[in-house]
Amino acid sequence: MKIKYFEYITVYLSVFLVCVFIGIIGRLVLLERGADEYTAGVFFWISTGFGILMFAILSLFLNDLAERVLNRFLKVKKNESPESRIPSEDFVKIEDTLIKPELPENKNSAINIEQVREERQNAVKNQKQSRIDIAIRYAQQEFALYVTDDDLKQLGKNIIIYAEDINFEKIMAVKVKDLSNLDLYHFGWNIWNFFKVSRQDKAAQFLKLTFADALKDVEENSIKTHLKDYEQKGLIKIIEDFRGF
């Protein structure tokens, strides 16, 4: 800013000195031609002031004109897109490179992604199947002495239906002997806690349908509220985790 002010002072001082010089020359010329001192002095101040005024007017209009010309020039430059400065042949080459990039000869990257996805899906499926196998093995050991072989197989099918959250209409009843309702409740809670695929009222429905004969006189809501009663009583007890079976 200080440099800019110094430039303004230099320009206007130079103009003032030039105007004064012109006024002095005019004053001397008038005196040589016989004019009096007063007239020569008036001419000096008028010519000096007029010169300064003309410079100010010209400076104002010239600056505005220069600014307009500069803005128009910059606008034209700005409107020129980068593509317009690229030869058409080179631009076609660039466009082809962007739109049609060369495909790598090795397509293993895409194949690997599909392979990883498939492996992860298989891992989840295998993990779920493993849990179902454990639950069926647990049920077989708990009910082996209290149901027939056919009913034991059906119990395994019912567990699969529950674990996969399939329509419960496909559940078939299993007949048991020598087991109390408390034993069946504990079994239902263990299965529910192991899979956690539904709320406890769904587990109560599973028990009601699976052991339809034994629980024919018990409402599902009552089954739900007694699933974990007397945890260590009965032939089937509450087990927090039976993955060791």
Coordinates of C-alpha atoms in Angstrom, one line a residue:
M1 CA 0.0 0.0 0.0
K2 CA 2.8 2.4 0.9
I3 CA 4.5 1.8 -2.5
K4 CA 1.1 2.4 -4.3
Y5 CA 0.7 5.8 -2.4
F6 CA 4.3 6.8 -3.3
E7 CA 3.5 6.0 -7.0
Y8 CA 0.4 8.2 -6.8
I9 CA 2.3 11.1 -5.2
T10 CA 5.1 10.8 -7.8
V11 CA 2.7 10.9 -10.7
Y12 CA 0.5 13.8 -9.4
L13 CA 3.6 15.8 -8.3
S14 CA 5.1 15.4 -11.8
V15 CA 1.9 16.5 -13.4
F16 CA 1.7 19.5 -11.1
L17 CA 5.2 20.5 -11.8
V18 CA 4.6 20.2 -15.6
C19 CA 1.5 22.3 -15.3
V20 CA 3.3 24.9 -13.2
F21 CA 6.1 25.0 -15.8
I22 CA 3.6 25.5 -18.6
G23 CA 2.0 28.3 -16.6
I24 CA 5.3 30.0 -16.0
I25 CA 6.1 29.8 -19.8
G26 CA 2.7 31.3 -20.6
R27 CA 3.2 34.1 -18.0
L28 CA 6.6 35.0 -19.4
V29 CA 5.2 35.1 -22.9
L30 CA 2.4 37.5 -21.9
L31 CA 4.9 39.7 -20.0
E32 CA 7.1 40.0 -23.1
R33 CA 4.1 41.0 -25.2
G34 CA 3.3 43.9 -22.8
A35 CA 0.7 42.4 -20.5
D36 CA 0.7 43.6 -16.9
E37 CA 1.7 41.5 -13.8
Y38 CA -1.9 40.9 -12.7
T39 CA -3.0 39.5 -16.1
A40 CA 0.1 37.3 -16.3
G41 CA -0.5 36.0 -12.8
V42 CA -4.1 35.2 -13.5
F43 CA -3.1 33.4 -16.7
F44 CA -0.5 31.4 -14.7
W45 CA -3.0 30.1 -12.2
I46 CA -5.7 29.5 -14.7
S47 CA -3.4 27.5 -17.0
T48 CA -1.9 25.5 -14.1
G49 CA -5.4 24.7 -12.7
F50 CA -6.7 23.8 -16.1
G51 CA -3.8 21.5 -16.8
I52 CA -4.3 19.7 -13.5
L53 CA -8.1 19.5 -14.1
M54 CA -7.6 18.0 -17.6
F55 CA -5.2 15.5 -16.2
A56 CA -7.6 14.4 -13.5
I57 CA -10.5 14.1 -16.1
L58 CA -8.3 12.1 -18.5
S59 CA -7.0 10.0 -15.8
L60 CA -10.5 9.1 -14.6
F61 CA -11.8 8.2 -18.0
L62 CA -8.6 6.5 -19.1
N63 CA -8.6 4.3 -16.0
D64 CA -12.2 3.3 -16.5
L65 CA -11.5 2.6 -20.1
A66 CA -8.4 0.6 -19.3
E67 CA -10.3 -1.4 -16.7
R68 CA -13.1 -2.3 -19.1
V69 CA -10.7 -3.4 -21.8
L70 CA -8.8 -5.5 -19.3
N71 CA -12.0 -7.1 -18.0
R72 CA -13.1 -7.9 -21.5
F73 CA -9.8 -9.4 -22.3
L74 CA -9.7 -11.6 -19.1
K75 CA -13.3 -12.7 -19.8
V76 CA -12.4 -13.9 -23.3
K77 CA -9.5 -15.8 -21.8
K78 CA -11.6 -17.3 -19.1
N79 CA -14.2 -18.5 -21.6
E80 CA -11.6 -20.3 -23.5
S81 CA -11.9 -23.9 -22.3
P82 CA -8.8 -26.0 -21.7
E83 CA -10.0 -28.3 -24.5
S84 CA -9.9 -25.4 -27.0
R85 CA -6.2 -25.0 -26.5
I86 CA -5.6 -28.7 -27.2
P87 CA -5.3 -29.8 -30.8
S88 CA -8.3 -31.8 -31.9
E89 CA -6.3 -34.9 -32.6
D90 CA -4.6 -34.9 -29.2
F91 CA -8.0 -34.3 -27.5
V92 CA -9.5 -37.3 -29.2
K93 CA -6.6 -39.4 -27.9
I94 CA -7.1 -38.1 -24.4
E95 CA -10.8 -38.7 -24.6
D96 CA -10.3 -42.3 -25.8
T97 CA -7.9 -42.9 -22.9
L98 CA -10.4 -41.6 -20.4
I99 CA -13.4 -43.4 -21.8
K100 CA -11.8 -46.6 -22.9
P101 CA -9.0 -47.4 -20.5
E102 CA -6.9 -50.4 -21.3
L103 CA -8.2 -53.4 -19.3
P104 CA -5.5 -55.3 -17.4
E105 CA -4.8 -58.6 -18.9
N106 CA -5.0 -60.2 -15.4
K107 CA -8.7 -60.4 -14.3
N108 CA -7.9 -62.1 -11.1
S109 CA -9.0 -59.1 -9.0
A110 CA -12.6 -59.4 -10.0
I111 CA -12.5 -63.2 -9.6
N112 CA -10.9 -62.9 -6.2
I113 CA -13.7 -60.6 -4.9
E114 CA -16.3 -63.1 -6.0
Q115 CA -14.3 -65.9 -4.4
V116 CA -13.9 -64.0 -1.1
R117 CA -17.7 -63.3 -1.1
E118 CA -18.5 -66.9 -1.8
E119 CA -16.1 -68.1 0.9
R120 CA -17.6 -65.7 3.5
Q121 CA -21.1 -66.9 2.6
N122 CA -20.0 -70.5 2.9
A123 CA -18.4 -69.8 6.3
V124 CA -21.6 -68.2 7.6
K125 CA -23.6 -71.1 6.3
N126 CA -21.2 -73.6 7.8
Q127 CA -21.2 -71.9 11.1
K128 CA -25.0 -71.9 11.2
Q129 CA -25.2 -75.5 10.2
S130 CA -22.6 -76.3 12.9
R131 CA -24.8 -74.7 15.6
I132 CA -27.9 -76.7 14.3
D133 CA -25.9 -79.9 14.5
I134 CA -24.8 -79.1 18.1
A135 CA -28.5 -78.4 19.1
I136 CA -29.7 -81.6 17.5
R137 CA -27.0 -83.6 19.2
Y138 CA -27.9 -82.0 22.5
A139 CA -31.6 -82.8 22.0
Q140 CA -30.8 -86.4 21.2
Q141 CA -28.8 -86.9 24.3
E142 CA -31.5 -85.2 26.5
F143 CA -34.5 -87.0 25.0
A144 CA -32.9 -90.4 24.0
L145 CA -34.6 -92.2 26.9
Y146 CA -37.9 -90.4 26.7
V147 CA -39.0 -90.6 23.0
T148 CA -39.0 -93.1 20.2
D149 CA -36.4 -93.1 17.4
D150 CA -38.9 -91.6 15.0
D151 CA -39.9 -88.9 17.4
L152 CA -36.2 -88.2 18.1
K153 CA -35.7 -87.6 14.3
Q154 CA -38.8 -85.4 14.2
L155 CA -37.5 -83.4 17.1
G156 CA -34.3 -82.7 15.1
K157 CA -36.4 -81.5 12.2
N158 CA -38.4 -79.2 14.4
I159 CA -35.2 -77.7 15.7
I160 CA -34.1 -77.0 12.2
I161 CA -37.4 -75.3 11.5
Y162 CA -37.0 -73.1 14.6
A163 CA -33.3 -72.3 13.9
E164 CA -34.0 -71.4 10.2
D165 CA -37.2 -69.5 11.2
I166 CA -39.3 -71.5 8.8
N167 CA -43.1 -71.6 8.9
F168 CA -44.1 -73.3 12.2
E169 CA -47.0 -75.0 10.4
K170 CA -44.4 -77.6 9.3
I171 CA -43.6 -78.6 12.9
M172 CA -44.8 -82.1 13.8
A173 CA -45.7 -83.1 17.4
V174 CA -43.4 -85.3 19.4
K175 CA -44.6 -87.6 22.3
V176 CA -42.5 -87.8 25.4
K177 CA -42.7 -89.9 28.5
D178 CA -41.4 -89.4 32.1
L179 CA -40.6 -85.8 31.5
S180 CA -42.4 -83.0 33.3
N181 CA -43.5 -79.7 31.9
L182 CA -40.6 -78.1 33.8
D183 CA -38.1 -80.3 31.8
L184 CA -39.7 -79.2 28.5
Y185 CA -39.6 -75.5 29.6
H186 CA -35.9 -75.8 30.4
F187 CA -35.3 -77.4 27.0
G188 CA -37.1 -74.6 25.3
W189 CA -35.1 -71.9 27.1
N190 CA -31.8 -73.6 26.3
I191 CA -32.7 -73.8 22.6
W192 CA -33.9 -70.2 22.6
N193 CA -30.8 -69.0 24.4
F194 CA -28.5 -71.0 22.0
F195 CA -29.9 -69.6 18.7
K196 CA -31.5 -66.3 19.8
V197 CA -33.3 -66.1 16.5
S198 CA -36.6 -65.0 18.0
R199 CA -38.3 -63.7 21.1
Q200 CA -39.2 -66.0 23.9
D201 CA -42.9 -66.1 22.9
K202 CA -41.8 -67.7 19.6
A203 CA -39.8 -70.3 21.7
A204 CA -43.0 -70.9 23.7
Q205 CA -44.9 -71.5 20.5
F206 CA -42.2 -73.9 19.4
L207 CA -42.6 -75.9 22.6
K208 CA -46.4 -75.8 22.4
L209 CA -46.4 -77.3 18.9
T210 CA -43.5 -79.7 19.4
F211 CA -44.9 -81.2 22.6
A212 CA -48.5 -80.7 21.8
D213 CA -49.8 -83.7 23.8
A214 CA -47.7 -82.9 27.0
L215 CA -48.5 -79.2 26.9
K216 CA -52.1 -79.4 25.6
D217 CA -53.5 -77.8 28.8
V218 CA -50.9 -75.0 29.1
E219 CA -51.2 -71.6 27.3
E220 CA -48.2 -70.2 25.3
N221 CA -48.1 -67.2 27.6
S222 CA -47.8 -69.4 30.6
I223 CA -45.0 -71.4 29.0
K224 CA -43.1 -68.2 28.2
T225 CA -43.3 -67.0 31.8
H226 CA -42.0 -70.3 33.3
L227 CA -39.2 -71.1 30.8
K228 CA -36.4 -70.6 33.4
D229 CA -38.2 -71.6 36.7
Y230 CA -36.2 -73.7 39.1
E231 CA -33.1 -73.8 36.9
Q232 CA -31.4 -76.8 38.4
K233 CA -34.4 -78.9 39.1
G234 CA -35.8 -81.7 36.9
L235 CA -34.2 -84.1 34.4
I236 CA -33.4 -81.3 31.9
K237 CA -31.7 -78.4 33.5
I238 CA -31.0 -74.8 32.4
I239 CA -27.7 -74.7 30.5
E240 CA -26.2 -71.4 29.5
D241 CA -24.1 -72.9 26.7
F242 CA -24.3 -76.5 25.5
R243 CA -21.8 -76.3 22.7
G244 CA -19.8 -79.0 24.6
F245 CA -22.3 -81.6 23.6

